Coordinates of C-alpha atoms in Angstrom, one line a residue:
X298 CA -62.9 -151.8 6.4
X299 CA -64.6 -153.7 3.8
X300 CA -62.7 -154.0 0.5
X301 CA -65.9 -154.6 -1.4
X302 CA -67.7 -151.5 0.0
X303 CA -64.6 -149.2 -0.6
X304 CA -62.8 -150.5 -3.6
X305 CA -59.2 -149.3 -4.1
X306 CA -58.2 -147.1 -7.1
X307 CA -56.3 -150.0 -8.7
X308 CA -59.5 -152.0 -8.9
X309 CA -61.7 -149.1 -10.1
X310 CA -62.9 -149.6 -13.6
X311 CA -62.2 -146.7 -16.0
X312 CA -63.7 -146.1 -19.3
X313 CA -61.7 -144.4 -21.9
X314 CA -63.2 -142.3 -24.7
X315 CA -62.4 -143.7 -28.1
X316 CA -60.3 -141.5 -30.3
X317 CA -62.3 -139.3 -32.6
X318 CA -62.2 -140.5 -36.1
X319 CA -61.9 -138.1 -38.9
X320 CA -65.0 -137.5 -40.8
X321 CA -63.4 -139.0 -43.9
X322 CA -62.8 -142.3 -42.1
X323 CA -66.2 -142.5 -40.3
X324 CA -68.4 -144.9 -42.2
X325 CA -71.5 -142.9 -41.4
X326 CA -70.3 -139.6 -42.6
X327 CA -71.3 -138.4 -46.0
X328 CA -69.3 -136.6 -48.7
X329 CA -70.3 -133.1 -47.5
X330 CA -69.4 -133.7 -43.9
X331 CA -66.0 -135.0 -45.1
X332 CA -65.3 -131.8 -47.0
X333 CA -66.4 -129.6 -44.1
X334 CA -64.1 -131.5 -41.7
X335 CA -61.2 -131.2 -44.1
X336 CA -61.7 -127.5 -44.4
X337 CA -61.9 -127.0 -40.7
X338 CA -58.7 -129.0 -40.3
X339 CA -56.9 -126.9 -42.9
X340 CA -58.1 -123.7 -41.3
X341 CA -56.9 -124.9 -37.9
X342 CA -53.4 -125.8 -39.3
X343 CA -53.1 -122.4 -41.1
X344 CA -53.9 -120.6 -37.9
X345 CA -51.3 -122.7 -36.0
X346 CA -48.7 -121.9 -38.7
X347 CA -49.6 -118.2 -38.6
X348 CA -49.2 -118.2 -34.8
X349 CA -45.8 -120.0 -35.1
X350 CA -44.7 -117.5 -37.8
X351 CA -45.7 -114.5 -35.6
X352 CA -43.9 -116.1 -32.7
X353 CA -40.8 -116.7 -34.8
X354 CA -41.0 -113.1 -36.2
X355 CA -41.1 -111.8 -32.6
X356 CA -38.1 -113.9 -31.7
X357 CA -36.2 -112.7 -34.8
X358 CA -36.9 -109.0 -33.9
X359 CA -35.8 -109.6 -30.4
X360 CA -32.6 -111.2 -31.6
X361 CA -32.0 -108.4 -34.0
X362 CA -32.5 -105.9 -31.2
X363 CA -30.0 -107.8 -29.0
X364 CA -27.5 -108.0 -31.9
X365 CA -27.9 -104.3 -32.5
X366 CA -27.3 -103.5 -28.9
X367 CA -24.2 -105.8 -28.8
X368 CA -22.9 -104.1 -32.0
X369 CA -23.3 -100.7 -30.4
X370 CA -21.5 -101.9 -27.3
X371 CA -18.7 -103.3 -29.5
X372 CA -18.3 -100.0 -31.3
X373 CA -18.2 -98.1 -28.1
X374 CA -15.5 -100.5 -26.7
X375 CA -13.6 -100.3 -29.9
X376 CA -13.7 -96.5 -29.9
X377 CA -12.6 -96.4 -26.2
X378 CA -9.7 -98.8 -27.1
X379 CA -8.6 -96.6 -30.0
X380 CA -8.7 -93.6 -27.8
X381 CA -6.7 -95.3 -25.1
X382 CA -4.1 -96.6 -27.7
X383 CA -3.8 -93.1 -29.2
X384 CA -3.3 -91.6 -25.7
X385 CA -0.7 -94.3 -24.9
X386 CA 1.2 -93.5 -28.2
X387 CA 1.1 -89.8 -27.4
X388 CA 2.5 -90.5 -23.9
X389 CA 5.2 -92.8 -25.3
X390 CA 6.2 -90.1 -27.9
X391 CA 6.3 -87.4 -25.2
X392 CA 8.4 -89.7 -22.9
X393 CA 10.8 -90.4 -25.8
X394 CA 11.1 -86.6 -26.5
X395 CA 11.8 -86.0 -22.9
X396 CA 14.3 -88.8 -22.8
X397 CA 16.1 -87.5 -25.9
X398 CA 16.2 -84.0 -24.4
X399 CA 17.5 -85.3 -21.1
X400 CA 20.2 -87.4 -22.9
X401 CA 21.2 -84.3 -24.9
X402 CA 21.4 -82.2 -21.8
X403 CA 23.5 -84.9 -20.1
X404 CA 25.8 -85.1 -23.1
X405 CA 26.2 -81.3 -23.3
X406 CA 26.8 -81.2 -19.5
X407 CA 29.4 -84.0 -19.9
X408 CA 31.2 -82.2 -22.7
X409 CA 31.1 -78.9 -20.7
X410 CA 32.5 -80.7 -17.7
X411 CA 35.2 -82.4 -19.8
X412 CA 36.1 -79.0 -21.4
X413 CA 36.2 -77.3 -18.1
X414 CA 38.4 -80.1 -16.7
X415 CA 40.8 -79.8 -19.7
X416 CA 40.9 -76.0 -19.2
X417 CA 41.6 -76.4 -15.5
X418 CA 44.3 -78.9 -16.3
X419 CA 45.9 -76.6 -18.9
X420 CA 45.8 -73.7 -16.4
X421 CA 47.4 -76.0 -13.8
X422 CA 50.1 -77.0 -16.3
X423 CA 50.7 -73.3 -17.2
X424 CA 50.9 -72.4 -13.5
X425 CA 53.4 -75.2 -12.9
X426 CA 55.5 -74.2 -15.9
X427 CA 55.4 -70.6 -14.8
X428 CA 56.4 -71.5 -11.3
X429 CA 59.3 -73.6 -12.6
X430 CA 60.3 -70.7 -14.9
X431 CA 60.2 -68.3 -12.0
X432 CA 62.2 -70.7 -9.8
X433 CA 64.8 -71.0 -12.6
X434 CA 65.0 -67.2 -13.0
X435 CA 65.2 -66.9 -9.2
X436 CA 68.2 -69.3 -9.1
X437 CA 69.8 -67.6 -12.1
X438 CA 69.5 -64.1 -10.4
X439 CA 71.0 -65.6 -7.2
X440 CA 73.8 -67.1 -9.3
X441 CA 74.5 -63.6 -10.7
X442 CA 74.6 -62.1 -7.2
X443 CA 71.2 -60.5 -7.2
X444 CA 68.8 -61.4 -4.4
X445 CA 65.2 -61.0 -5.6
X446 CA 63.8 -61.4 -2.1
X447 CA 65.6 -58.2 -1.0
X448 CA 63.4 -56.0 -3.2
X449 CA 60.0 -54.9 -1.9
X450 CA 57.2 -52.8 -3.2
X451 CA 58.1 -49.8 -0.9
X452 CA 61.7 -49.9 -1.8
X453 CA 60.8 -50.1 -5.5
X454 CA 58.6 -47.0 -5.2
X455 CA 61.2 -45.1 -3.3
X456 CA 64.0 -46.0 -5.7
X457 CA 61.7 -45.1 -8.7
X458 CA 61.0 -41.7 -7.1
X459 CA 64.6 -41.1 -6.4
X460 CA 65.6 -41.6 -10.0
X461 CA 65.5 -38.2 -11.7
X462 CA 65.4 -37.0 -15.3
X463 CA 69.2 -37.1 -15.5
X464 CA 69.4 -40.7 -14.3
X465 CA 66.7 -41.7 -16.8
X466 CA 68.6 -40.0 -19.6
X467 CA 71.7 -42.0 -18.6
X468 CA 69.7 -45.2 -18.5
X469 CA 68.4 -44.3 -22.0
X470 CA 72.0 -43.9 -23.3
X471 CA 73.0 -47.1 -21.7
X472 CA 70.1 -48.9 -23.4
X473 CA 71.1 -47.4 -26.7
X474 CA 74.6 -48.7 -26.3
X475 CA 73.5 -52.1 -25.3
X476 CA 70.8 -52.3 -28.1
X477 CA 73.2 -53.1 -31.1
X478 CA 74.9 -55.9 -29.3
X479 CA 71.6 -57.4 -28.3
X480 CA 70.2 -57.1 -31.8
X481 CA 73.3 -58.9 -33.2
X482 CA 73.2 -61.7 -30.7
X483 CA 69.4 -62.4 -30.8
X484 CA 66.3 -61.7 -32.8
X485 CA 64.3 -61.0 -29.6
X486 CA 62.4 -58.0 -28.2
X487 CA 64.0 -54.5 -28.2
X488 CA 62.7 -52.0 -25.7
X489 CA 63.7 -48.3 -25.8
X490 CA 62.8 -45.6 -23.3
X491 CA 62.2 -42.1 -24.7
X492 CA 62.0 -39.2 -22.4
X493 CA 60.0 -36.1 -23.6
X494 CA 60.5 -32.4 -22.7
X495 CA 57.9 -32.5 -19.9
X496 CA 59.5 -35.6 -18.2
X497 CA 57.1 -38.2 -19.4
X498 CA 58.4 -41.7 -20.4
X499 CA 57.2 -43.5 -23.6
X500 CA 58.0 -47.2 -24.0
X501 CA 58.1 -48.6 -27.6
X502 CA 58.2 -52.4 -28.1
X503 CA 59.3 -53.8 -31.4
X504 CA 58.7 -57.5 -31.5
X505 CA 59.9 -59.9 -34.1
X506 CA 58.6 -63.5 -34.5
X507 CA 61.1 -66.1 -33.3
X508 CA 62.2 -68.9 -35.6
X509 CA 60.6 -71.6 -33.4
X510 CA 57.8 -72.0 -30.8
X511 CA 60.3 -72.6 -28.1
X512 CA 62.0 -69.3 -28.8
X513 CA 58.6 -67.6 -28.9
X514 CA 57.6 -69.0 -25.5
X515 CA 61.1 -68.1 -24.1
X516 CA 60.8 -64.5 -25.4
X517 CA 57.2 -64.3 -24.1
X518 CA 58.4 -65.3 -20.6
X519 CA 61.3 -62.9 -20.8
X520 CA 58.8 -60.1 -21.8
X521 CA 56.5 -61.0 -18.8
X522 CA 59.5 -61.1 -16.4
X523 CA 60.8 -57.8 -17.7
X524 CA 57.4 -56.2 -17.4
X525 CA 57.0 -57.4 -13.8
X526 CA 60.5 -56.3 -12.7
X527 CA 60.7 -52.9 -14.5
X528 CA 61.3 -50.8 -11.4
X529 CA 63.9 -53.0 -9.7
X530 CA 65.9 -53.3 -12.9
X531 CA 65.7 -49.5 -13.3
X532 CA 67.0 -48.9 -9.8
X533 CA 69.8 -51.4 -10.3
X534 CA 70.9 -49.9 -13.6
X535 CA 70.7 -46.4 -12.1
X536 CA 72.8 -47.6 -9.2
X537 CA 75.4 -49.0 -11.5
X538 CA 75.4 -46.0 -13.8
X539 CA 75.5 -43.5 -11.0
X540 CA 78.5 -45.3 -9.4
X541 CA 80.3 -45.5 -12.7
X542 CA 80.1 -49.3 -12.9
X543 CA 79.0 -49.5 -16.5
X544 CA 81.6 -52.2 -17.3
X545 CA 80.2 -54.6 -14.7
X546 CA 76.7 -54.0 -16.1
X547 CA 77.8 -54.7 -19.6
X548 CA 79.6 -57.9 -18.4
X549 CA 76.4 -59.0 -16.7
X550 CA 74.3 -58.4 -19.8
X551 CA 76.8 -60.3 -21.9
X552 CA 76.7 -63.2 -19.4
X553 CA 72.9 -63.2 -19.6
X554 CA 72.9 -63.2 -23.4
X555 CA 75.5 -66.1 -23.4
X556 CA 73.2 -68.1 -21.0
X557 CA 70.3 -67.4 -23.3
X558 CA 72.2 -68.6 -26.4
X559 CA 73.4 -71.7 -24.5
X560 CA 69.8 -72.5 -23.4
X561 CA 68.6 -72.2 -26.9
X562 CA 71.3 -74.6 -28.1
X563 CA 70.4 -77.1 -25.4
X564 CA 66.7 -76.9 -26.4
X565 CA 67.6 -77.5 -30.1
X566 CA 69.9 -80.5 -29.0
X567 CA 67.0 -81.9 -27.0
X568 CA 64.6 -81.6 -30.0
X569 CA 67.2 -83.3 -32.3
X570 CA 67.6 -86.1 -29.8
X571 CA 63.9 -86.6 -29.6
X572 CA 63.6 -86.8 -33.4
X573 CA 66.5 -89.3 -33.4
X574 CA 64.7 -91.3 -30.8
X575 CA 61.5 -91.4 -32.8
X576 CA 63.5 -92.3 -35.9
X577 CA 65.3 -95.1 -34.1
X578 CA 61.9 -96.4 -32.8
X579 CA 60.4 -96.4 -36.3
X580 CA 63.6 -98.2 -37.6
X581 CA 63.3 -100.9 -34.9
X582 CA 59.6 -101.4 -35.6
X583 CA 60.2 -101.6 -39.4
X584 CA 63.1 -104.1 -38.9
X585 CA 60.9 -106.2 -36.6
X586 CA 58.1 -106.2 -39.2
X587 CA 60.6 -107.1 -42.0
X588 CA 62.0 -110.0 -39.9
X589 CA 58.6 -111.4 -39.3
X590 CA 57.7 -111.1 -42.9
X591 CA 60.9 -112.8 -44.0
X592 CA 60.3 -115.6 -41.5
X593 CA 56.8 -116.1 -42.8
X594 CA 58.0 -116.0 -46.4
X595 CA 60.7 -118.7 -45.6
X596 CA 58.0 -120.9 -44.0
X597 CA 55.7 -120.5 -47.0
X598 CA 58.5 -121.3 -49.4
X599 CA 59.5 -124.4 -47.4
X600 CA 55.9 -125.6 -47.3
X601 CA 55.0 -124.9 -51.0
X602 CA 56.6 -127.5 -53.3
X603 CA 58.8 -126.4 -56.1
X604 CA 56.7 -128.0 -58.8
X605 CA 53.6 -125.9 -58.0
X606 CA 52.2 -123.7 -60.8
X607 CA 49.5 -121.1 -60.4
X608 CA 48.0 -119.0 -63.2
X609 CA 46.6 -116.6 -60.5
X610 CA 50.1 -116.0 -59.1
X611 CA 51.4 -115.1 -62.6
X612 CA 48.5 -112.7 -63.2
X613 CA 49.2 -111.0 -59.8
X614 CA 52.9 -110.8 -60.6
X615 CA 52.2 -109.1 -64.0
X616 CA 49.7 -106.6 -62.5
X617 CA 52.1 -105.8 -59.6
X618 CA 54.9 -105.1 -62.1
X619 CA 52.7 -102.8 -64.1
X620 CA 51.4 -100.8 -61.1
X621 CA 54.9 -100.8 -59.6
X622 CA 56.3 -99.0 -62.7
X623 CA 53.4 -96.5 -62.7
X624 CA 53.8 -95.7 -58.9
X625 CA 55.7 -92.7 -57.6
X626 CA 58.0 -92.5 -54.6
X627 CA 57.3 -90.0 -51.8
X628 CA 61.0 -89.7 -50.9
X629 CA 62.2 -89.3 -54.4
X630 CA 63.6 -85.8 -54.1
X631 CA 65.6 -85.5 -50.9
X632 CA 67.7 -82.5 -51.8
X633 CA 67.5 -79.5 -49.4
X634 CA 65.9 -81.5 -46.6
X635 CA 67.1 -81.6 -43.0
X636 CA 69.7 -84.4 -42.3
X637 CA 67.8 -85.2 -39.1
X638 CA 64.6 -86.3 -40.8
X639 CA 66.2 -87.7 -44.0
X640 CA 66.7 -91.1 -42.5
X641 CA 63.2 -91.2 -41.3
X642 CA 61.8 -90.3 -44.7
X643 CA 63.9 -92.9 -46.4
X644 CA 62.8 -95.5 -43.8
X645 CA 59.1 -94.7 -44.2
X646 CA 59.4 -95.1 -48.0
X647 CA 61.2 -98.5 -48.5
X648 CA 60.6 -98.4 -52.3
X649 CA 63.6 -96.1 -52.8
X650 CA 65.9 -98.5 -51.0
X651 CA 64.6 -101.5 -52.9
X652 CA 64.8 -99.9 -56.4
X653 CA 67.4 -97.2 -56.7
X654 CA 66.8 -96.7 -60.4
X655 CA 63.3 -95.3 -59.6
X656 CA 64.7 -92.1 -58.0
X657 CA 65.1 -90.4 -61.4
X658 CA 61.8 -89.7 -63.3
X659 CA 61.2 -91.3 -66.6
X660 CA 61.8 -89.0 -69.6
X661 CA 58.7 -87.6 -71.2
X662 CA 58.3 -88.4 -74.9

């Protein structure tokens, strides 16, 4: 291949077109051509600027449309978020109300269970006390020669039917004879049986309030026991009256009354011993506190030097003296009180022991 015949592109000669000169710079152009060229150049630049402005205006409108769409989406998201938050708050409030209601129900159920447990415990205690009382009466009847196990319902009905109007009248007379002695010995319950013309029995109960809760409980238990054993007692009394053993019946009634008085005395002694025990405990506690206070005072006096002087201490002493004179003692008037609680009252109010001259009130001017 001949390099001269087929020259390479690198050796090919290229002629470039010279740049077009502006009509103003061309030496051959006249003044009119220069003005026309300047006008054309200005028109061309204005058209380019108008095209660029239109393009920018379109871009601005597109950006505004995009921003408007984004704003709408943001508003929709915000509304959905507010709706979800409001629903969550409503759900939280509903759950709180349900929780409060459940807690209230649980508290009420707990109180109900505790109250029911207390009532059951009280019933059990009452049953235990009644069983103990029944056992004591059972042993007492056995000690007096009466066997409660020997009486049955059938025997009671037969004995009650066998007792006639004459026997009932005799029982009524025996009750009237026993009634004054029982009224003199105790302030308890009096039962009288009145028989009418047609053979009907009327029972009148006259109750008097006992002087203490123990006596009231004792009389209540006696009333229950008597009400539950009316027929056996009637048959026993009829048997004794019919056989002419009224003396033995009176002796047995007197023995029962004596046991009742002795039991009351024992109960009062037990109550007095309990009060004395409480008083001794309080005295021991007060003495312990006083000993501790004295030891602390001795330690403080040993630590504080004798030459110390405090204005605050003097002010406290003056104020305590003024208020001490104006104060009143709770155990000032001890006349007419029980000797059992007199020592306890004086012990609880130590001011009377520390200052005996305060027991009398200051004369009024």
